[in-house]
Amino acid sequence: MRDSDSEMVREIVWFDVFPWMNLFRCFRLALETRLMFLAAVAVVLMLSGWAVLGYVFSGTPEVADEFGGEYGCPWVWASHHVSDRPGLPPRLVPEWLQPATRPALARSESFLDRMWEPILGTWEQLTRPFRWVLRRGVTLSEAVFLLLSGLWGLAVWSFFGAAITRVAAVEFATGERVGWSAMLGHATRKWSAYFWAPLAPLLLVLGFASLIWIFGWLLRANLGVLVVGTIWPLLLLAGLAMAVLLLGLGFGWPLMWATISAEGSDSWDALSRSYGYTFQRPFHYFLYVLLAVFVGILSWIIVFNFAAAVIYLTESAAAWSAGAERLEMIRSGSEDLGPLGMAGAWLMRFWGQCVKIFAVGFLYSFFWTAATVMYFLLRRDVDAVELDEVYLEDDAEQPARGLPPLKTDSVGAPVIDDGGAADPPDGK
C-alpha cells in the first residue's frame, strides 16, 4: 500500500522560473482604465503644445502634422492609428506633408519614423524633438522650436508618466491598488525628479557641444584649421563623452521613470541606475525590449480592434434606421445637412475621435508599464533584488513597530503600565 503522506505535490511558479514572462503581465496592467485615461490626456496636452509652438514658429498650424497631429488637432491625428472598422492596425504612419514653412521638419523618414506600436513607435514619438535637433542643417530658430517642443513633452510626461509608472510599480510588485490621491500626489511631489533626470545628461551633452562649437569658429581661418587640428584629439574625447551620454540616455531614459517610481529616489539615483543597468546588462535589456515589442504588438491589435468595433457597431446599428447614405452624409459633414445637422455631425465625429484617442492612450500606457517591468527585471539581474520589493510611501508615515518603551520609577525599577486595572476600587 502506497503511503500517500510520502508524496509531495509541488507547484511550479513559472514567473519565478522564467522572470521574463512577467512582461506578459504588461497587457493587463496597461489596460487599466485610469492609466489609459491619463495617457490619453497627456497625448492631447503634448500634441496641443506642439501645435501651438509650431504655429508660433511657422505661422501655420500645419507644422504640428510632422509630430503626429494634423492641423494641430490630436483628435484627427488619432484617426490615423485607429480606423472605423476592425482589422489589422496600420503599421505605417501617414506620409508627412512638406510645406515650405515647416521648420526643420522636411526630412526623410527613418524606419522608426514609419513604425507605430507601443514600444518602438512610442519611443520614437517621445524622443523625436530631441533627436531631430541633432540633425545637420538645423537653423537656430528650428533648434529652438525643437528644444521647446521636447521640453514641453518632457514636462507633460514627467507628471503623467510618473503617475502611470508609480501605479505599475506598486501593482506589479505587491498586487495592491494605488488610489487616485496617492498616484497624483506622488507625481506632484516627484515631478522635478522625473523632469531633471533625463535633462541632466542632455545639459552635459550641450556643454561638450558648446566647447566644440567655440573651437569651430577657428575653422573659418586657415591658421585656425592648424590650431584645431592640433587639439582635435581632445575634441574627439568630447565627442566620445557625448556619444556615451546619448547612448545611455537613448536606451535608458524610460528606466529613469521606473527607478523613481519603484525606489522613491531622486534624479541622481535614476541616472546611475538607468545608465548602470543599460551598460551592465545590454543583452538582457535587448531581449526584454524584443519581448515587450512582441507583447505590445499583440496587445495593440486587441485594443485597436476593440475600439474600432465600438465605432463600427454603433454606426452600423444607426444605419439600419437612418440609412447608409444618410449616415455617410453625416460622417463626411455634408453641407446639405444644414447648420444644425452639421453641428450634430461634428459632435458625432468628436465623440468617435474621443474613443480613438482613448485607445491611443493604451500605446503610451503600455510603454510606461513595460519600462517599469523591465526595470524590475534588470534590477533583479544586476542587484539581485526580488521582484516584489518596492518603495511604499505609506510605510514612511507609519511609526516604527516594536515593543512599547519601558517605564521606570525614580530608582530605575521597571514599572508595568496596566492601564489602572490593578488599582483597588475606591473606598477599599
Coordinates of C-alpha atoms in Angstrom, one line a residue:
M1 CA 0.0 0.0 0.0
R2 CA 1.4 3.3 -1.0
D3 CA 1.8 5.9 1.7
S4 CA 0.1 9.0 0.4
D5 CA 1.8 11.1 3.0
S6 CA 5.2 10.3 1.4
E7 CA 4.3 12.2 -1.7
M8 CA 4.6 15.9 -2.0
V9 CA 2.9 18.0 -4.7
R10 CA 5.0 20.9 -5.8
E11 CA 3.5 23.8 -7.7
I12 CA 5.8 25.3 -10.3
V13 CA 5.6 29.1 -10.4
W14 CA 6.6 29.8 -14.0
F15 CA 7.0 33.6 -13.3
D16 CA 9.8 32.7 -10.8
V17 CA 11.4 30.1 -13.1
F18 CA 11.3 32.4 -16.1
P19 CA 11.2 36.0 -14.8
W20 CA 10.9 37.4 -18.3
M21 CA 7.4 36.0 -18.5
N22 CA 6.4 38.9 -16.3
L23 CA 6.4 41.1 -19.4
F24 CA 3.2 39.3 -20.4
R25 CA 1.6 41.0 -17.4
C26 CA 2.1 44.4 -19.0
F27 CA -1.1 44.0 -21.1
R28 CA -3.3 43.6 -18.0
L29 CA -1.5 46.4 -16.1
A30 CA -1.6 48.8 -19.1
L31 CA -5.3 48.1 -19.9
E32 CA -6.3 49.7 -16.6
T33 CA -8.9 52.4 -17.5
R34 CA -7.4 55.2 -15.5
L35 CA -3.9 54.6 -16.9
M36 CA -5.3 54.8 -20.4
F37 CA -7.2 57.9 -19.5
L38 CA -4.1 59.6 -18.0
A39 CA -2.1 58.6 -21.1
A40 CA -4.8 59.9 -23.4
V41 CA -4.9 63.3 -21.6
A42 CA -1.1 63.5 -21.8
V43 CA -1.2 62.8 -25.5
V44 CA -3.7 65.6 -26.1
L45 CA -1.7 68.1 -24.0
M46 CA 1.6 67.1 -25.7
L47 CA 0.3 67.4 -29.2
S48 CA -1.6 70.6 -28.5
G49 CA 1.5 72.2 -27.1
W50 CA 3.5 71.1 -30.2
A51 CA 0.7 72.6 -32.3
V52 CA 0.9 75.9 -30.6
L53 CA 4.7 76.0 -30.8
G54 CA 4.5 75.0 -34.5
Y55 CA 2.1 77.9 -35.2
V56 CA 4.3 80.4 -33.3
F57 CA 7.4 79.5 -35.2
S58 CA 6.0 78.9 -38.7
G59 CA 2.8 80.9 -38.8
T60 CA 0.8 77.9 -39.9
P61 CA -0.9 75.2 -37.8
E62 CA 0.2 72.6 -40.3
V63 CA 3.6 72.4 -38.7
A64 CA 2.3 70.2 -36.0
D65 CA 1.4 67.5 -38.5
E66 CA 5.0 66.3 -38.6
F67 CA 4.9 65.5 -34.9
G68 CA 1.8 63.4 -35.3
G69 CA -1.0 66.0 -35.3
E70 CA -3.0 67.1 -38.3
Y71 CA -3.6 70.8 -38.4
G72 CA -2.9 70.9 -34.7
C73 CA -5.8 68.6 -33.8
P74 CA -4.9 65.5 -31.7
W75 CA -8.4 64.0 -32.4
V76 CA -7.8 64.0 -36.1
W77 CA -4.3 62.6 -35.6
A78 CA -5.8 59.7 -33.6
S79 CA -7.8 58.6 -36.7
H80 CA -4.5 57.7 -38.4
H81 CA -3.9 55.0 -35.8
V82 CA -7.4 53.7 -35.1
S83 CA -9.7 53.0 -38.0
D84 CA -13.5 52.9 -38.2
R85 CA -13.8 49.2 -38.6
P86 CA -11.9 46.1 -37.2
G87 CA -8.9 44.7 -38.9
L88 CA -5.1 44.9 -38.7
P89 CA -3.8 48.2 -37.5
P90 CA -1.7 50.2 -40.0
R91 CA 2.0 49.8 -39.5
L92 CA 3.0 52.9 -41.3
V93 CA 2.4 56.5 -40.1
P94 CA 0.8 58.6 -43.0
E95 CA 3.2 60.5 -45.2
W96 CA 4.0 63.9 -43.9
L97 CA 3.0 67.0 -45.8
Q98 CA 6.0 69.1 -46.7
P99 CA 5.0 72.8 -46.7
A100 CA 8.0 75.2 -47.2
T101 CA 7.1 77.0 -44.0
R102 CA 7.7 73.9 -41.8
P103 CA 10.9 74.5 -39.7
A104 CA 13.4 71.6 -39.6
L105 CA 10.7 69.0 -40.4
A106 CA 11.1 68.4 -44.2
R107 CA 13.2 65.4 -43.6
S108 CA 13.2 61.8 -45.0
E109 CA 11.7 59.2 -42.7
S110 CA 13.7 56.6 -41.0
F111 CA 12.5 53.1 -40.1
L112 CA 11.4 54.2 -36.6
D113 CA 9.5 57.2 -38.1
R114 CA 7.4 54.7 -40.0
M115 CA 6.8 52.3 -37.2
W116 CA 3.9 52.7 -34.8
E117 CA 3.4 50.3 -31.9
P118 CA 3.6 50.6 -28.1
I119 CA 7.4 50.3 -27.7
L120 CA 9.4 51.4 -30.7
G121 CA 6.7 53.7 -32.1
T122 CA 6.1 55.4 -28.8
W123 CA 9.8 55.7 -28.1
E124 CA 10.2 57.4 -31.5
Q125 CA 7.3 59.8 -30.9
L126 CA 8.5 60.9 -27.5
T127 CA 12.2 61.4 -28.5
R128 CA 11.6 62.9 -31.9
P129 CA 12.2 66.6 -31.0
F130 CA 15.5 65.9 -29.2
R131 CA 16.7 63.6 -32.0
W132 CA 15.8 66.0 -34.8
V133 CA 17.6 68.9 -33.1
L134 CA 20.9 66.9 -33.6
R135 CA 20.4 66.7 -37.4
R136 CA 22.7 68.7 -39.5
G137 CA 21.4 71.8 -41.3
V138 CA 19.0 72.8 -38.5
T139 CA 18.9 76.6 -38.1
L140 CA 18.8 78.4 -34.8
S141 CA 15.1 79.1 -34.9
E142 CA 14.4 75.5 -35.8
A143 CA 16.6 74.3 -33.0
V144 CA 14.8 76.5 -30.5
F145 CA 11.4 75.2 -31.8
L146 CA 12.5 71.6 -31.4
L147 CA 14.0 72.1 -28.0
L148 CA 10.9 73.8 -26.7
S149 CA 8.8 71.0 -28.1
G150 CA 11.0 68.4 -26.4
L151 CA 10.9 70.3 -23.1
W152 CA 7.1 70.6 -23.3
G153 CA 6.7 66.9 -23.9
L154 CA 9.2 66.1 -21.1
A155 CA 7.2 68.4 -18.7
V156 CA 3.9 66.7 -19.6
W157 CA 5.2 63.1 -19.2
S158 CA 7.1 64.0 -16.0
F159 CA 3.7 64.1 -14.4
F160 CA 1.6 61.7 -16.3
G161 CA 4.3 59.2 -16.9
A162 CA 5.2 59.4 -13.2
A163 CA 1.6 58.5 -12.2
I164 CA 1.5 55.6 -14.7
T165 CA 4.8 54.1 -13.6
R166 CA 4.0 54.5 -9.9
V167 CA 0.8 52.6 -10.3
A168 CA 2.5 49.9 -12.5
A169 CA 5.4 49.6 -10.0
V170 CA 3.2 49.1 -6.9
E171 CA 0.7 46.8 -8.6
F172 CA 3.4 44.7 -10.3
A173 CA 5.4 44.2 -7.1
T174 CA 2.6 43.9 -4.5
G175 CA -0.7 43.5 -6.3
E176 CA -2.1 46.4 -4.3
R177 CA -4.1 49.1 -5.9
V178 CA -2.9 52.7 -5.7
G179 CA -5.6 55.2 -5.2
W180 CA -6.0 58.4 -7.2
S181 CA -4.8 60.7 -4.5
A182 CA -1.7 58.6 -3.8
M183 CA -1.0 58.3 -7.5
L184 CA -1.4 62.0 -8.3
G185 CA 0.3 63.0 -5.0
H186 CA 3.4 61.0 -5.9
A187 CA 3.6 62.6 -9.4
T188 CA 3.2 66.1 -7.9
R189 CA 5.9 65.6 -5.3
K190 CA 8.4 63.9 -7.6
W191 CA 7.7 65.9 -10.7
S192 CA 11.0 67.8 -10.6
A193 CA 13.0 64.5 -10.1
Y194 CA 11.3 63.0 -13.2
F195 CA 11.9 66.2 -15.2
W196 CA 15.6 66.7 -14.4
A197 CA 16.7 63.0 -14.6
P198 CA 16.8 62.9 -18.4
L199 CA 17.6 66.6 -18.8
A200 CA 20.9 66.4 -16.8
P201 CA 22.8 64.3 -19.4
L202 CA 21.4 66.5 -22.2
L203 CA 22.8 69.5 -20.5
L204 CA 26.2 67.8 -20.3
V205 CA 26.0 67.0 -24.0
L206 CA 25.1 70.6 -24.6
G207 CA 28.2 71.7 -22.7
F208 CA 30.5 69.5 -24.7
A209 CA 28.9 70.6 -27.9
S210 CA 29.3 74.2 -26.9
L211 CA 33.0 73.6 -26.3
I212 CA 33.4 72.2 -29.8
W213 CA 31.3 74.9 -31.2
I214 CA 33.6 77.6 -29.9
F215 CA 36.7 76.0 -31.5
G216 CA 34.6 75.6 -34.7
W217 CA 34.9 79.3 -35.3
L218 CA 38.6 78.9 -35.7
L219 CA 38.0 76.7 -38.7
R220 CA 36.9 79.7 -40.7
A221 CA 40.6 80.7 -41.0
N222 CA 43.5 78.6 -42.4
L223 CA 45.6 79.2 -39.3
G224 CA 42.6 78.2 -37.1
V225 CA 42.4 74.9 -39.0
L226 CA 46.0 74.2 -38.0
V227 CA 45.3 75.1 -34.4
V228 CA 42.1 72.9 -34.2
G229 CA 43.9 70.1 -36.0
T230 CA 46.5 70.1 -33.2
I231 CA 43.9 69.8 -30.4
W232 CA 41.5 67.6 -32.4
P233 CA 42.1 64.5 -30.2
L234 CA 40.8 66.5 -27.3
L235 CA 37.7 67.4 -29.2
L236 CA 37.3 63.8 -30.2
L237 CA 37.3 62.9 -26.5
A238 CA 34.5 65.4 -26.0
G239 CA 32.7 63.7 -28.9
L240 CA 33.2 60.4 -27.2
A241 CA 31.7 61.7 -24.0
M242 CA 28.7 62.9 -25.9
A243 CA 28.3 59.6 -27.6
V244 CA 28.4 57.7 -24.3
L245 CA 25.9 60.1 -22.7
L246 CA 23.5 59.9 -25.6
L247 CA 23.8 56.2 -25.9
G248 CA 22.9 55.6 -22.3
L249 CA 20.2 58.2 -22.4
G250 CA 18.6 56.9 -25.6
F251 CA 18.1 53.4 -24.3
G252 CA 17.9 54.1 -20.6
W253 CA 15.7 57.1 -20.2
P254 CA 12.5 55.1 -19.8
L255 CA 14.1 53.3 -16.9
M256 CA 14.5 56.7 -15.1
W257 CA 10.8 57.0 -14.6
A258 CA 10.6 53.4 -13.3
T259 CA 13.5 54.0 -10.9
I260 CA 11.9 56.9 -9.2
S261 CA 8.5 55.2 -9.0
A262 CA 9.9 51.9 -7.7
E263 CA 12.5 53.3 -5.3
G264 CA 11.1 56.7 -4.3
S265 CA 14.5 58.2 -5.0
D266 CA 15.8 61.3 -6.8
S267 CA 17.1 62.2 -10.2
W268 CA 20.7 61.1 -9.5
D269 CA 19.7 57.6 -8.4
A270 CA 17.6 57.4 -11.5
L271 CA 20.6 58.4 -13.7
S272 CA 23.0 56.0 -12.1
R273 CA 20.6 53.0 -12.2
S274 CA 19.4 53.6 -15.7
Y275 CA 23.0 54.0 -17.1
G276 CA 24.3 51.2 -15.0
Y277 CA 21.6 48.7 -15.9
T278 CA 21.8 49.7 -19.6
F279 CA 25.6 49.2 -19.9
Q280 CA 25.9 46.2 -17.5
R281 CA 23.2 44.1 -19.0
P282 CA 22.8 45.3 -22.6
F283 CA 22.0 41.8 -23.9
H284 CA 19.3 41.2 -21.3
Y285 CA 17.8 44.6 -21.9
F286 CA 17.8 44.0 -25.7
L287 CA 15.9 40.7 -25.2
Y288 CA 13.4 42.3 -22.8
V289 CA 12.7 45.0 -25.4
L290 CA 12.2 42.4 -28.1
L291 CA 9.7 40.5 -26.0
A292 CA 8.0 43.7 -25.0
V293 CA 7.6 44.7 -28.6
F294 CA 6.1 41.3 -29.4
V295 CA 3.6 41.5 -26.5
G296 CA 2.9 45.1 -27.3
I297 CA 2.0 44.4 -30.9
L298 CA -0.4 41.6 -29.9
S299 CA -1.9 43.8 -27.2
W300 CA -2.3 46.8 -29.6
I301 CA -4.1 44.6 -32.1
I302 CA -6.6 43.6 -29.5
V303 CA -7.2 47.2 -28.2
F304 CA -7.2 48.6 -31.8
N305 CA -9.9 46.1 -32.9
F306 CA -12.0 46.6 -29.8
A307 CA -12.1 50.4 -30.2
A308 CA -12.8 50.1 -34.0
A309 CA -15.6 47.6 -33.2
V310 CA -17.2 50.0 -30.8
I311 CA -17.4 52.7 -33.5
Y312 CA -18.3 50.3 -36.3
L313 CA -21.1 48.5 -34.4
T314 CA -22.5 51.8 -33.3
E315 CA -22.6 53.3 -36.8
S316 CA -23.9 50.0 -38.3
A317 CA -26.8 49.9 -35.9
A318 CA -27.6 53.6 -36.6
A319 CA -27.5 52.9 -40.3
W320 CA -30.4 50.4 -40.0
S321 CA -32.8 53.2 -39.3
A322 CA -31.1 56.3 -40.7
G323 CA -29.9 54.6 -43.9
A324 CA -26.4 54.1 -45.2
E325 CA -26.5 57.1 -47.5
R326 CA -27.7 59.4 -44.7
L327 CA -25.1 58.1 -42.3
E328 CA -22.4 58.7 -44.9
M329 CA -23.5 62.3 -45.3
I330 CA -23.2 62.7 -41.6
R331 CA -19.7 61.1 -41.5
S332 CA -18.5 63.5 -44.2
G333 CA -20.1 66.6 -42.7
S334 CA -22.0 67.4 -45.9
E335 CA -23.3 71.0 -46.2
D336 CA -26.7 69.5 -47.2
L337 CA -27.3 68.8 -43.5
G338 CA -27.7 72.5 -42.7
P339 CA -26.3 74.3 -39.7
L340 CA -28.0 72.1 -37.1
G341 CA -27.2 68.9 -38.9
M342 CA -23.5 69.8 -39.4
A343 CA -23.2 70.7 -35.7
G344 CA -24.6 67.3 -34.8
A345 CA -22.4 65.5 -37.3
W346 CA -19.4 67.3 -35.8
L347 CA -20.4 66.1 -32.3
M348 CA -20.7 62.6 -33.6
R349 CA -17.3 62.7 -35.1
F350 CA -15.8 64.3 -32.0
W351 CA -17.1 61.5 -29.7
G352 CA -15.8 58.9 -32.1
Q353 CA -12.4 60.5 -32.1
C354 CA -12.5 60.5 -28.3
V355 CA -12.9 56.7 -28.4
K356 CA -9.9 56.6 -30.7
I357 CA -7.7 58.9 -28.6
F358 CA -8.6 56.8 -25.6
A359 CA -7.4 53.7 -27.4
V360 CA -4.2 55.5 -28.4
G361 CA -3.7 56.1 -24.7
F362 CA -3.1 52.4 -24.4
L363 CA 0.1 52.8 -26.6
Y364 CA 1.6 55.1 -24.0
S365 CA 0.2 53.3 -21.0
F366 CA 1.8 50.0 -22.3
F367 CA 5.1 51.8 -23.0
W368 CA 5.5 53.1 -19.4
T369 CA 4.2 49.9 -17.9
A370 CA 6.7 47.8 -19.9
A371 CA 9.5 50.1 -19.0
T372 CA 8.6 49.6 -15.3
V373 CA 8.6 45.8 -15.6
M374 CA 11.8 45.8 -17.5
Y375 CA 13.4 47.9 -14.7
F376 CA 12.4 45.3 -12.1
L377 CA 13.8 42.6 -14.3
L378 CA 17.1 44.4 -14.8
R379 CA 17.3 45.3 -11.1
R380 CA 17.0 41.6 -10.4
D381 CA 19.7 40.7 -12.9
V382 CA 22.2 43.3 -11.7
D383 CA 21.5 43.8 -8.0
A384 CA 19.7 40.5 -7.2
V385 CA 16.7 42.4 -5.7
E386 CA 13.5 40.4 -5.7
L387 CA 10.7 41.5 -7.9
D388 CA 8.3 42.1 -5.1
E389 CA 10.4 44.8 -3.4
V390 CA 9.1 48.3 -4.0
Y391 CA 9.1 51.6 -2.1
L392 CA 5.7 52.2 -0.3
E393 CA 5.2 55.8 0.7
D394 CA 2.7 54.8 3.5
D395 CA 5.5 52.9 5.2
A396 CA 7.4 56.1 5.8
E397 CA 4.5 57.6 7.6
Q398 CA 3.9 54.7 9.9
P399 CA 5.6 54.6 13.3
A400 CA 8.3 52.0 13.9
R401 CA 6.9 48.7 15.1
G402 CA 8.3 47.0 18.2
L403 CA 7.8 46.8 22.0
P404 CA 6.5 50.0 23.8
P405 CA 9.0 51.9 25.7
L406 CA 9.7 50.6 29.2
K407 CA 8.7 52.9 32.1
T408 CA 10.8 53.1 35.3
D409 CA 10.3 54.7 38.7
S410 CA 12.6 57.1 40.4
V411 CA 15.1 54.4 41.4
G412 CA 15.2 52.8 37.9
A413 CA 12.9 49.8 38.7
P414 CA 10.6 48.8 35.8
V415 CA 7.0 49.9 36.1
I416 CA 4.3 48.0 34.4
D417 CA 1.5 50.2 33.0
D418 CA -1.6 48.1 33.2
G419 CA -4.0 51.0 32.5
G420 CA -5.1 51.1 36.1
A421 CA -6.6 47.6 36.1
A422 CA -4.6 46.7 39.3
D423 CA -5.7 49.7 41.3
P424 CA -8.0 48.9 44.1
P425 CA -11.6 50.2 43.9
D426 CA -12.4 53.5 45.6
G427 CA -13.2 53.1 49.2
K428 CA -11.4 49.7 49.6

